[in-house]
Coordinates of C-alpha atoms and ligand atoms in Angstrom, one line a residue:
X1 CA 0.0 0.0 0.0
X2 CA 1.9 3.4 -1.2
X3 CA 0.0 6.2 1.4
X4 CA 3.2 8.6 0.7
X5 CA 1.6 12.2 0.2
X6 CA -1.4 11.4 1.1
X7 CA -3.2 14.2 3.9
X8 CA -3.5 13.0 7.0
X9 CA -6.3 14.4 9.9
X10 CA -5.7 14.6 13.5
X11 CA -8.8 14.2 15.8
X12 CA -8.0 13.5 19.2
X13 CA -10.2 16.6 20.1
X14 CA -13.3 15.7 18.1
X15 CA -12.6 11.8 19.9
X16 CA -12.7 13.5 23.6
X17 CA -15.6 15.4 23.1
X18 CA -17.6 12.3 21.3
X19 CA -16.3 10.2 24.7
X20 CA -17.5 12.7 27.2
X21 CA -20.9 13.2 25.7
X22 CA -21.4 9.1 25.9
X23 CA -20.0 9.7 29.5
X24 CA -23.1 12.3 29.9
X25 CA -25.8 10.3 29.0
X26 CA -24.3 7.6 30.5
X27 CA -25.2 9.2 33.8
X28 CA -29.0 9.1 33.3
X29 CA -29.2 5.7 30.9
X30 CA -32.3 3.7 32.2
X31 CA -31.7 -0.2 31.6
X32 CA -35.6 -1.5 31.6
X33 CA -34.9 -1.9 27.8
X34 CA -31.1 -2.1 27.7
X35 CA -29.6 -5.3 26.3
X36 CA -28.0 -8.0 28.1
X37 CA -26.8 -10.3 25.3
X38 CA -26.8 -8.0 22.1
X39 CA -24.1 -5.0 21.1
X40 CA -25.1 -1.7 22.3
X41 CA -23.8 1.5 23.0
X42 CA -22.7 2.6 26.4
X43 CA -25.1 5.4 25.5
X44 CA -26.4 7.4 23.0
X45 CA -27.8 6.3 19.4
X46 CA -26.3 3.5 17.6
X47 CA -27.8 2.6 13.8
X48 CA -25.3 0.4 11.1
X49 CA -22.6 -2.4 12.2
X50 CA -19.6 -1.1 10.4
X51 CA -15.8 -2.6 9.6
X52 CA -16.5 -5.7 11.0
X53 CA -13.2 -8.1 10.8
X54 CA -11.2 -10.3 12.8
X55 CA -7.8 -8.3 12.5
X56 CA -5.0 -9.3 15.2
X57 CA -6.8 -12.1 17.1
X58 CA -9.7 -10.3 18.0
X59 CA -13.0 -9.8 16.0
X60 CA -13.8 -6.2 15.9
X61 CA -17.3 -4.4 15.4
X62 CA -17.9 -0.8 14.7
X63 CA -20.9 1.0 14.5
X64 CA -22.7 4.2 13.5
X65 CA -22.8 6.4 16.9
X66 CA -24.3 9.6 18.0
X67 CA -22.5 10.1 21.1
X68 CA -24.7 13.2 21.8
X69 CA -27.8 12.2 22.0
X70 CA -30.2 9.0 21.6
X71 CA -31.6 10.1 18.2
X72 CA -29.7 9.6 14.6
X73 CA -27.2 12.3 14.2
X74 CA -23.5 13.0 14.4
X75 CA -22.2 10.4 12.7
X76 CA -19.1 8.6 14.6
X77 CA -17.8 5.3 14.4
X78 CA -18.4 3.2 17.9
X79 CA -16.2 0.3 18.5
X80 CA -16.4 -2.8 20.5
X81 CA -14.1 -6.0 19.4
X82 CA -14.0 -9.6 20.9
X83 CA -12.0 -12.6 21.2
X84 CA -14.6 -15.1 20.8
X85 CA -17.6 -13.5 19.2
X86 CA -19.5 -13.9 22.1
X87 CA -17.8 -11.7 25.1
X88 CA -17.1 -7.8 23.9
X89 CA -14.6 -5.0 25.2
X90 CA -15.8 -1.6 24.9
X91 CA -13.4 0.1 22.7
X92 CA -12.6 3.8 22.5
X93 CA -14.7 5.6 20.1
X94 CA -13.1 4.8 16.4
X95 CA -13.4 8.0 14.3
X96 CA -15.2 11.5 14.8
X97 CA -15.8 14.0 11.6
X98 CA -12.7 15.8 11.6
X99 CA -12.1 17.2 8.1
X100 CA -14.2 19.6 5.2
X101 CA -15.3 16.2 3.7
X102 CA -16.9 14.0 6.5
X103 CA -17.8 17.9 7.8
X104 CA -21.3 16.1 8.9
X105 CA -20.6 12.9 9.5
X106 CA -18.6 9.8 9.3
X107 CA -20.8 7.6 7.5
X108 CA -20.8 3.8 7.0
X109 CA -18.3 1.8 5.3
X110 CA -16.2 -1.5 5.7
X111 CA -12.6 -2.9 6.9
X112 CA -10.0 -5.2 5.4
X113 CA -6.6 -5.9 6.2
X114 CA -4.0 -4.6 3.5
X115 CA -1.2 -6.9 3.0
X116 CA 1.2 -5.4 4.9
X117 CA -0.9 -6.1 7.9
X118 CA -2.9 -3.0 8.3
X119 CA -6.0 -2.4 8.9
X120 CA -8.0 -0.5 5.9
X121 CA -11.4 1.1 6.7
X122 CA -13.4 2.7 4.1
X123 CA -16.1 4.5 4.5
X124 CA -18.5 7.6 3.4
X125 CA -17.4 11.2 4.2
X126 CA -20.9 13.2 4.5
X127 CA -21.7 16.9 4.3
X128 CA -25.3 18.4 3.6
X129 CA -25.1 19.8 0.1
X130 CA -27.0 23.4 1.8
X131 CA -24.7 22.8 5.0
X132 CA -27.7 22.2 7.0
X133 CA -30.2 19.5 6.1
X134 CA -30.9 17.3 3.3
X135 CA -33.2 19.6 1.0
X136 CA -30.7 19.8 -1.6
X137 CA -29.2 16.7 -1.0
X138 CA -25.9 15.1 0.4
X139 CA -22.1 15.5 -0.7
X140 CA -20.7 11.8 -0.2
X141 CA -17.8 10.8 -0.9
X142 CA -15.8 7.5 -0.1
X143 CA -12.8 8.1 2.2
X144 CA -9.9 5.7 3.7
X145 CA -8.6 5.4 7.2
X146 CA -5.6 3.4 8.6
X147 CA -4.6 1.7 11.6
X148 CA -2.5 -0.3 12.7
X149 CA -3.8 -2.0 15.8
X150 CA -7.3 -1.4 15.2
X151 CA -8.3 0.8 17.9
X152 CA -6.6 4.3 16.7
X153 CA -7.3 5.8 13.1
X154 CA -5.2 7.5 10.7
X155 CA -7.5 9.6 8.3
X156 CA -6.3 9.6 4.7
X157 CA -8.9 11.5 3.0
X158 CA -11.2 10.8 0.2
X159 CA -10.4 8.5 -2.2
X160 CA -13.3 8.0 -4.6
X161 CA -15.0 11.9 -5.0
X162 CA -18.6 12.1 -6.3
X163 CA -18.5 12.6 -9.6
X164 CA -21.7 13.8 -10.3
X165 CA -23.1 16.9 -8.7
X166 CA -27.0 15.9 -9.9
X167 CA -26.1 12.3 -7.3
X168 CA -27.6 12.9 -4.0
X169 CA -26.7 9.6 -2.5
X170 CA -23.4 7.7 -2.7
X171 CA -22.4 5.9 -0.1
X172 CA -21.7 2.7 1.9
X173 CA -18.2 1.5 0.5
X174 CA -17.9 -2.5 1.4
X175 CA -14.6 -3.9 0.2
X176 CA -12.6 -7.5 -0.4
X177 CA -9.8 -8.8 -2.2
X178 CA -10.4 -11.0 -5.2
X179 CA -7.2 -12.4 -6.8
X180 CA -4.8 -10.0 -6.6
X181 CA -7.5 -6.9 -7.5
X182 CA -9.3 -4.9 -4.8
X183 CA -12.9 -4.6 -5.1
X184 CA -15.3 -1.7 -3.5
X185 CA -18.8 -1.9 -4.0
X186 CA -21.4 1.0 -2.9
X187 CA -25.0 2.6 -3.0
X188 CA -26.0 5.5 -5.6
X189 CA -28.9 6.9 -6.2
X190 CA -28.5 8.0 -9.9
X191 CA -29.1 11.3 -11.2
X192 CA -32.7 9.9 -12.5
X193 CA -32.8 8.6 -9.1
X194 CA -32.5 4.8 -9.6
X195 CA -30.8 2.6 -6.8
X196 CA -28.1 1.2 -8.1
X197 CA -25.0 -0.7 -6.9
X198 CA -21.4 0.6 -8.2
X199 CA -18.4 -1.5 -8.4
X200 CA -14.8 0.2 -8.4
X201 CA -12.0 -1.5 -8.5
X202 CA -7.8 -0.9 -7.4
X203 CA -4.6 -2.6 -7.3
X204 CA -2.8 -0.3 -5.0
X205 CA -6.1 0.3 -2.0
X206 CA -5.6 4.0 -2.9
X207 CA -6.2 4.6 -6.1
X208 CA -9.7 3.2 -7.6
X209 CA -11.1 2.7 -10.7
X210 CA -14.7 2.7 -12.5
X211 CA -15.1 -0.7 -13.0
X212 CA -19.3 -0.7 -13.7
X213 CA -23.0 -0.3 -11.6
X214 CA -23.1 -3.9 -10.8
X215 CA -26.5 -4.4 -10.1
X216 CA -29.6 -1.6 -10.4
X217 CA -32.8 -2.0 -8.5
X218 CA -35.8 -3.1 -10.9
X219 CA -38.5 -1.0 -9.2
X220 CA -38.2 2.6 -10.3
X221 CA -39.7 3.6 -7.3
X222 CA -36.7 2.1 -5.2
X223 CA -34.0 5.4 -5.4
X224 CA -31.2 4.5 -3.1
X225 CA -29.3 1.0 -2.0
X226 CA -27.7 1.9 1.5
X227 CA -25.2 -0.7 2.4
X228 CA -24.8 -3.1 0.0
X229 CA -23.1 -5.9 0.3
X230 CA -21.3 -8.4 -2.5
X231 CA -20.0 -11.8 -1.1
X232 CA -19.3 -15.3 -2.2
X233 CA -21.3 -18.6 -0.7
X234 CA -20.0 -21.8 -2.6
X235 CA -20.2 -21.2 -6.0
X236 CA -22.4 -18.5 -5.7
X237 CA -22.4 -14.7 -5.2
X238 CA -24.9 -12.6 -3.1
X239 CA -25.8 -9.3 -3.7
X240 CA -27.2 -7.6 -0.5
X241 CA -28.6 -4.2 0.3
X242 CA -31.1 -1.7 2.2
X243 CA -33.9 -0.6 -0.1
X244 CA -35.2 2.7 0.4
X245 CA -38.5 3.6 -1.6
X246 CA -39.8 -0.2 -1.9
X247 CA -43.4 -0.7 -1.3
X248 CA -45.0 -3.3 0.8
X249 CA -46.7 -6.5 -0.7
X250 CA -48.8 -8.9 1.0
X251 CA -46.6 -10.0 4.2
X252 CA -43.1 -8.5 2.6
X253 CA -41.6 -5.3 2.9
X254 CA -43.8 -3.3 5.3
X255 CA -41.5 -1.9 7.1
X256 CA -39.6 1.7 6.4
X257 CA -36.7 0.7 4.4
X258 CA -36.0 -3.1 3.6
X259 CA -33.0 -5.3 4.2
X260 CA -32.6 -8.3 1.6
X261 CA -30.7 -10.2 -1.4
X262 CA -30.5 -12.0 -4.5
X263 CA -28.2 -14.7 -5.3
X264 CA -26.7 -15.4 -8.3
X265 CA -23.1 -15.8 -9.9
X266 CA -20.1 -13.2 -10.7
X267 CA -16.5 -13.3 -12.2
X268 CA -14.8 -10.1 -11.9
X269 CA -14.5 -8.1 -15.4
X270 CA -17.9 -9.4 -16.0
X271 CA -21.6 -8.4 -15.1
X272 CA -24.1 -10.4 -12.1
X273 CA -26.4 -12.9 -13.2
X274 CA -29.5 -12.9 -11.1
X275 CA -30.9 -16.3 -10.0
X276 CA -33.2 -15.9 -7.3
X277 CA -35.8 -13.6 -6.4
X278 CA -35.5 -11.0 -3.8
X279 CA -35.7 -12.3 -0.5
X280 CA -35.8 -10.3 2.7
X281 CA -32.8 -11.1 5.1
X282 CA -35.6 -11.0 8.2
X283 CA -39.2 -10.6 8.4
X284 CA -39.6 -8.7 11.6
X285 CA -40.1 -5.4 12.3
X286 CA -36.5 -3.9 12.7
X287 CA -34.0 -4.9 11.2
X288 CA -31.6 -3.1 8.5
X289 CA -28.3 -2.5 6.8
X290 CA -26.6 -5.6 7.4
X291 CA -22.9 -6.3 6.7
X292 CA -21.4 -9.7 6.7
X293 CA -17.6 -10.5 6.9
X294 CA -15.9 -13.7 6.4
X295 CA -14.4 -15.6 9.5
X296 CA -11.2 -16.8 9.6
X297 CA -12.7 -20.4 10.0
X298 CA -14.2 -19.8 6.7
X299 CA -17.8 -19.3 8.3
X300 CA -19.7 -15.9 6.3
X301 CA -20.9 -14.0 9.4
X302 CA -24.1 -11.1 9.5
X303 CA -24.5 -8.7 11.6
X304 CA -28.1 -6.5 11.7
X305 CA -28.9 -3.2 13.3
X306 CA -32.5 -3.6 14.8
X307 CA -34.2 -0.3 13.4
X308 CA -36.6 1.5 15.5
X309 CA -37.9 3.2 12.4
X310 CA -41.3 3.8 13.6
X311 CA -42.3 6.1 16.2
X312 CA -43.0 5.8 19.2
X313 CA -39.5 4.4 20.2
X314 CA -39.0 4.7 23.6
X315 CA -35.8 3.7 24.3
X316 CA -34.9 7.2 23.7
X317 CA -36.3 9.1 26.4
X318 CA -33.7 6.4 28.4
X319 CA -30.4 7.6 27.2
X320 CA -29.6 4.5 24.9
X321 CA -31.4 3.9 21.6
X322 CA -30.7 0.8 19.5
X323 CA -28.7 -2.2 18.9
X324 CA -27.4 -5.3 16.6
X325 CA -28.8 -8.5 16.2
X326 CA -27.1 -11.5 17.2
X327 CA -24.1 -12.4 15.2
X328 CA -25.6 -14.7 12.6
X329 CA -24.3 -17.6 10.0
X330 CA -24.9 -17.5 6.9
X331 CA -25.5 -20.5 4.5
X332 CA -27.1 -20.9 1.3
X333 CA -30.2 -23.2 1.3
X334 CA -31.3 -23.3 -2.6
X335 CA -32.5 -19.6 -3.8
X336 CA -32.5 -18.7 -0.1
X337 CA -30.3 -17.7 2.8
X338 CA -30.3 -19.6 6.2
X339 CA -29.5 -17.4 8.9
X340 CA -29.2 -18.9 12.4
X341 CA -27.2 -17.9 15.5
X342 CA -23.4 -18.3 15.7
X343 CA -23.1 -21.7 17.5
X344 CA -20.8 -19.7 19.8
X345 CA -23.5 -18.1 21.2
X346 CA -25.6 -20.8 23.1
X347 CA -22.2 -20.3 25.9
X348 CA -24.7 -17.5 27.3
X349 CA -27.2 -19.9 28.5
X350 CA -27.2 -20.1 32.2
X351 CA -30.1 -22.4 34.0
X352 CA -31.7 -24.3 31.2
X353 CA -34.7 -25.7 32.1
X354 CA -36.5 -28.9 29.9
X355 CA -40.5 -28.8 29.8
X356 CA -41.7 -30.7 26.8
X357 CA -43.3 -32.6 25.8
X358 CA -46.3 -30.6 26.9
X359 CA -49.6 -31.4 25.3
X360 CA -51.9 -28.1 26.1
X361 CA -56.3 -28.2 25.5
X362 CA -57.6 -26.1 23.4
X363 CA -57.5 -22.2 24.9
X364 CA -55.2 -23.7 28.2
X365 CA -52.3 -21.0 29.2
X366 CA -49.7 -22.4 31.1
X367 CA -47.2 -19.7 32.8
X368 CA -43.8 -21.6 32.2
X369 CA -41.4 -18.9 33.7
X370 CA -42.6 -16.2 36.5
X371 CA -39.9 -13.4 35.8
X372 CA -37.3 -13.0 33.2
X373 CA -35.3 -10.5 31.4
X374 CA -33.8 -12.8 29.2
X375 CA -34.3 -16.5 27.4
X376 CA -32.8 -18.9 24.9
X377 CA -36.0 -20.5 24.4
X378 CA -36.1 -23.4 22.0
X379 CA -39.3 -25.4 21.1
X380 CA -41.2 -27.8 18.5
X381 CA -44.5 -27.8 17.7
X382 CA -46.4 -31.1 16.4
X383 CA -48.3 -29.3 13.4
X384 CA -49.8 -32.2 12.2
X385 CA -50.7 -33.7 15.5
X386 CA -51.7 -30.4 16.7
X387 CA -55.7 -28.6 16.2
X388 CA -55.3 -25.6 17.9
X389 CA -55.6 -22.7 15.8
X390 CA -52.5 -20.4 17.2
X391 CA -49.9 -22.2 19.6
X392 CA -47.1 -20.2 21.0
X393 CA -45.6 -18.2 23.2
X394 CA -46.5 -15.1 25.4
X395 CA -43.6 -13.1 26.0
X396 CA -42.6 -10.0 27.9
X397 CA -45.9 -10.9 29.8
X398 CA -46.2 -8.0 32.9
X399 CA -49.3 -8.0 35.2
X400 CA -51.0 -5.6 33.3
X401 CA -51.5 -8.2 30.8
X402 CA -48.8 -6.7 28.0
X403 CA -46.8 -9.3 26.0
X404 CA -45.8 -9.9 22.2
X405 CA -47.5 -13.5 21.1
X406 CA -45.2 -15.5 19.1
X407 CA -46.8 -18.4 17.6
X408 CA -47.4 -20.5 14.5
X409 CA -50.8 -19.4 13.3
X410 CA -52.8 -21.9 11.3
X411 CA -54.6 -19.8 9.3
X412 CA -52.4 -18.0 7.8
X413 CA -49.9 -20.9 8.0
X414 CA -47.2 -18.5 8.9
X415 CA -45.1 -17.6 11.8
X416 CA -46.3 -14.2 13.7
X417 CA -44.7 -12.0 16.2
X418 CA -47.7 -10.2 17.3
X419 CA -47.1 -6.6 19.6
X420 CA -50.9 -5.6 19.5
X421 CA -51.4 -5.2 23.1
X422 CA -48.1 -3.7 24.2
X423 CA -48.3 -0.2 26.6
X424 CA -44.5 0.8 25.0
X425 CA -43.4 1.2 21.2
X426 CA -44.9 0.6 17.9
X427 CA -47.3 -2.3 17.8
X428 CA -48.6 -4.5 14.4
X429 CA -47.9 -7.9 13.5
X430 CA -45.3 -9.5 11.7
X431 CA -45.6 -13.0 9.7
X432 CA -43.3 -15.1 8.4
X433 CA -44.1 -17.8 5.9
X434 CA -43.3 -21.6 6.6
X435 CA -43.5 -24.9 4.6
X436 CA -46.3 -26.7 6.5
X437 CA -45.0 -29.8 4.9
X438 CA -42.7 -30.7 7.1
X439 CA -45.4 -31.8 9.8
X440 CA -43.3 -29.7 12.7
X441 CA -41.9 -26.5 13.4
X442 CA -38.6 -25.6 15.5
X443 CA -38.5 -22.6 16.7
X444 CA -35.6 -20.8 18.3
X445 CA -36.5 -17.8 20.6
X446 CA -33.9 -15.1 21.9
X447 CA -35.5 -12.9 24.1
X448 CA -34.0 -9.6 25.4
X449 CA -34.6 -7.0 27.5
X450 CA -36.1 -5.3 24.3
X451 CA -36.6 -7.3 21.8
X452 CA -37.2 -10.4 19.9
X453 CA -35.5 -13.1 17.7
X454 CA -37.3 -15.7 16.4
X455 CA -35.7 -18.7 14.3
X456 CA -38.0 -20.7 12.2
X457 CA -37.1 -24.0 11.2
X458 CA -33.1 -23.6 11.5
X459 CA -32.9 -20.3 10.4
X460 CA -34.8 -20.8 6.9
X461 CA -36.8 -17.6 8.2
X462 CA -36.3 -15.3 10.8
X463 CA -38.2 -12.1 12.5
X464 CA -36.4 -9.7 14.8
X465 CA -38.5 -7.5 16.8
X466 CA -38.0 -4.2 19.2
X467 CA -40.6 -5.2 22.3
X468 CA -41.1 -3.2 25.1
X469 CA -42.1 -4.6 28.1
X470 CA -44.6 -2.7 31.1
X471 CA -43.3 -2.5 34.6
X472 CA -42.8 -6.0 37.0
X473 CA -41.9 -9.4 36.5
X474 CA -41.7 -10.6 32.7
X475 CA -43.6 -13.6 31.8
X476 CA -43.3 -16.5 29.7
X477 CA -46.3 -18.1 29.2
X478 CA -47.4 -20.8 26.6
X479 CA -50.7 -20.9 25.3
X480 CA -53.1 -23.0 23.0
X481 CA -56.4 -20.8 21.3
X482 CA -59.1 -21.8 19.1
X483 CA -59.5 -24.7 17.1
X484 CA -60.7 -28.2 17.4
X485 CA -58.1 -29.3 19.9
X486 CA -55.1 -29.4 21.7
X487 CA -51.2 -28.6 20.8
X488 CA -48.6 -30.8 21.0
X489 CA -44.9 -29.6 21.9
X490 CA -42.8 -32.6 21.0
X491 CA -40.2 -30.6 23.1
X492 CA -39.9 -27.0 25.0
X493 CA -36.7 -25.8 26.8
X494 CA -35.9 -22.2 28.4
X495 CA -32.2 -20.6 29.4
X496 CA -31.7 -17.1 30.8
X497 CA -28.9 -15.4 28.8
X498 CA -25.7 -14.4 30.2
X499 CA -24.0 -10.8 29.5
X500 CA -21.7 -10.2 26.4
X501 CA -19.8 -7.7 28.4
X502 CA -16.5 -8.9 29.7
X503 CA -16.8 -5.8 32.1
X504 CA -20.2 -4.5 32.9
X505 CA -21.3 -1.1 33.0
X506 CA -22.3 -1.2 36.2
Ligands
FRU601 C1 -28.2 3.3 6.7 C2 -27.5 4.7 6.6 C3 -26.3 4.6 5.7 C4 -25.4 5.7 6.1 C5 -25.6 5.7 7.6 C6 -25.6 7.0 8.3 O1 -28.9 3.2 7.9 O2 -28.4 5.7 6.2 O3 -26.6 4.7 4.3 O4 -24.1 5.6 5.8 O5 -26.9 5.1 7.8 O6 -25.8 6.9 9.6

């Protein structure tokens, strides 16, 4: 890598200033919501996983940070990084805006490691084209930072300007190496306002090259792909990104912007071929701009920000707002992605309890566990040797009779996450389609202080979910409703989750 004349921006100011204001709302963060066993800020807003790698023995995750407040703004880059994927160290804060091109924020962007043993992160450089607010637009640009152990950033400067002043969105770089070639991949939103994917290319890091758009949206309503992604699974390639102007459609798409893929094949110097439909990567209410990176074990690993989109989001007024999902694997599974939960992960469980098998009447509740936060719930349902109507789960059940219902619903022979009768946060439903076929479901249910995660079948589908439980103890209850008969769980068993945090914040 030749950096030799190359500008580079000091920041240690900007960095203490982004430190103390976490520090500040630090002070008042209120942990009702706040998770135990997913990646969150200290304090303040977190949205996009960022330059995730495993660089130097340790896996490291950044993130999109406003350390000033628990709303999106301010764009810094949060770090946390991990030896096992499964307990995290708070790292200092990564990068704070610091020069005329990232003048309003450090946008998202990826990390490799260069092959003198650096590590590379790209990543957007944002100003407001009317210096205040997007009415006119943004002025991205794609910029390059160095470092060389991964916690403390050299700033090069932009590397790949705009080149178009009628583009109003171009951002997201996500970069590997392919042969000997570097490849950089991000979202534009063309000057007729298409979404489209761009691929640049370079054989020094610095200095890139047009190579073509590699993929453009087929709805001419869909204007931008934020953080795309481009990655090989076998002998296929997946393109990934975060739609924004896609319209619902029956069950798919419904929420604000949409995460998803389509899988097809690539060789570099040539053009995608599509081979499967658009899929999303998760069918529950908040999740968005995914990045995956590959493990040095060869695994493909995803990361998801849960998006609190909608309003009301509540976890605001407590100092904190948002987090990831769990680290997930990905596989392919014909035209479709399997995403389930890093096996690593199941080390959180602490007192697993076995209840199964339970056979339940029709419209019987059974209250499983009295009070808690947390649970690594996983469970079968008998769909053929089942009537019931809707056989599931209560969860984040309080004494004023709030919960989210997550159950396999018969009539729509679909998986729902239902919030309809929560005090806190947006409600609606969520449904997530399911091959009856099989005769019996497995579910796997990770349940946080705040949200959701339900695995259907291995992984073939999955929902995450913000939920917002009342006051007092939290509920698990299994029930049976409708139908001509009873439910049959084959097999039911609960764990609380352990903390990821190899100190706690308090
Ligand atoms: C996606 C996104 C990215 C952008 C970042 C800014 O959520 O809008 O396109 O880089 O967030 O925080």
């Amino acid at each position: 890598m030749n950096i030799e004349n190359m500008t580079t921006y000091d920041q240690s100011e900007q960095l203490a200033r982004a430190e103390a204001g976490v520090e500040e709302l630090f002070k008042s963060r209120k942990d009702r919501w706040y998770p135990v066993s997913h990646i969150a800020s200290k304090a303040g807003w977190i949205n996009d996983p960022n330059g995730l790698c495993y660089f130097q023995g340790r896996y490291h995750a950044y993130y999109q940070l406003n350390p000033f407040a628990s709303v999106w703004g301010s764009c810094h880059w949060g770090h946390v990084s991990s030896k096992d994927l499964v307990t995290w160290r708070r790292e200092p804060i990564a990068m704070a805006p610091s020069f005329e091109a990232e003048r309003d924020g450090v946008f998202s962007g990826s990390a490799v490691i260069s092959d003198d043993g650096k590590l590379v992160i790209y990543y957007t450089g944002h100003r407001w084209r009317n210096g205040i607010n997007e009415g006119e637009g943004n002025l991205q640009e794609q910029c390059m930072a160095v470092s060389e152990d991964g916690v403390h950033f050299t700033k090069l400067g932009v590397v790949v300007p705009c080149p178009d002043d009628r583009i109003l969105h171009f951002r997201d770089p996500k970069v590997w190496k392919q042969g000997g070639e570097w490849r950089m991949v991000f979202g534009v939103s063309t000057p007729e306002h298409r979404g489209e994917i761009w691929m640049y290319k370079s054989a020094d890091m610095v200095n890139w090259e047009f190579d073509r758009p590699i993929y453009q949206h087929p709805d001419p309503d869909v204007f931008m792909l934020e953080c795309p992604d481009m990655f090989p699974l076998d002998d296929k390639w997946v393109i990934c990104y975060s739609a924004m102007g896609l319209s619902p459609k029956g069950f798919e798409a419904r929420n604000h912007n949409n995460a998803g893929y389509v899988i097809g094949t690539w060789e570099p110097g040539g053009d995608f071929h599509q081979e499967s439909e658009f899929h999303l990567w998760d069918d529950g209410h908040n999740y968005y701009a995914p990045q995956t990176f590959g493990c040095p074990d060869g695994r493909r690993l995803v990361f998801g920000w849960m998006s609190p989109f909608t309003q009301p989001i509540p976890m605001e007024d407590d100092g904190w707002c948002g987090q990831f999902t769990l680290p997930r694997e990905v596989s392919l599974a014909g035209d479709h992605l399997r995403t389930q939960p890093i096996r690593e992960f199941s080390r959180l469980d602490e007192d697993k309890r076995e209840f199964g098998p339970i056979e339940l009447a029709v419209n019987e509740s059974r209250t499983l566990v009295t009070d808690s936060e947390t649970a690594d719930i996983e469970m079968e349902i008998n769909l053929a040797g089942s009537q019931a109507e809707r056989i599931g789960l209560e969860l984040h059940r309080t004494g004023n009779g709030d919960h989210t219902l997550v159950c396999y619903d018969d009539q729509l022979e679909r998986v729902v996450l239902d919030r309809h009768c929560n005090t806190y946060g947006d409600r609606g439903y969520r449904a997530a389609p399911l091959d009856k076929a099989h005769g019996s479901l497995k579910l796997r249910i990770i349940v946080d202080r705040g949200s959701i995660e339900v695995y259907v079948n291995d992984g073939l589908e999955v929902m995450s979910s913000y939920s917002f439980p009342a006051d007092g103890p939290r509920e698990i209850r299994l029930v049976a409703e409708s139908g001509e008969g009873k439910a049959v769980i084959p097999s039911l068993s609960i764990a609380k989750l352990g903390t990821i945090w190899e100190t706690p914040d308090r």
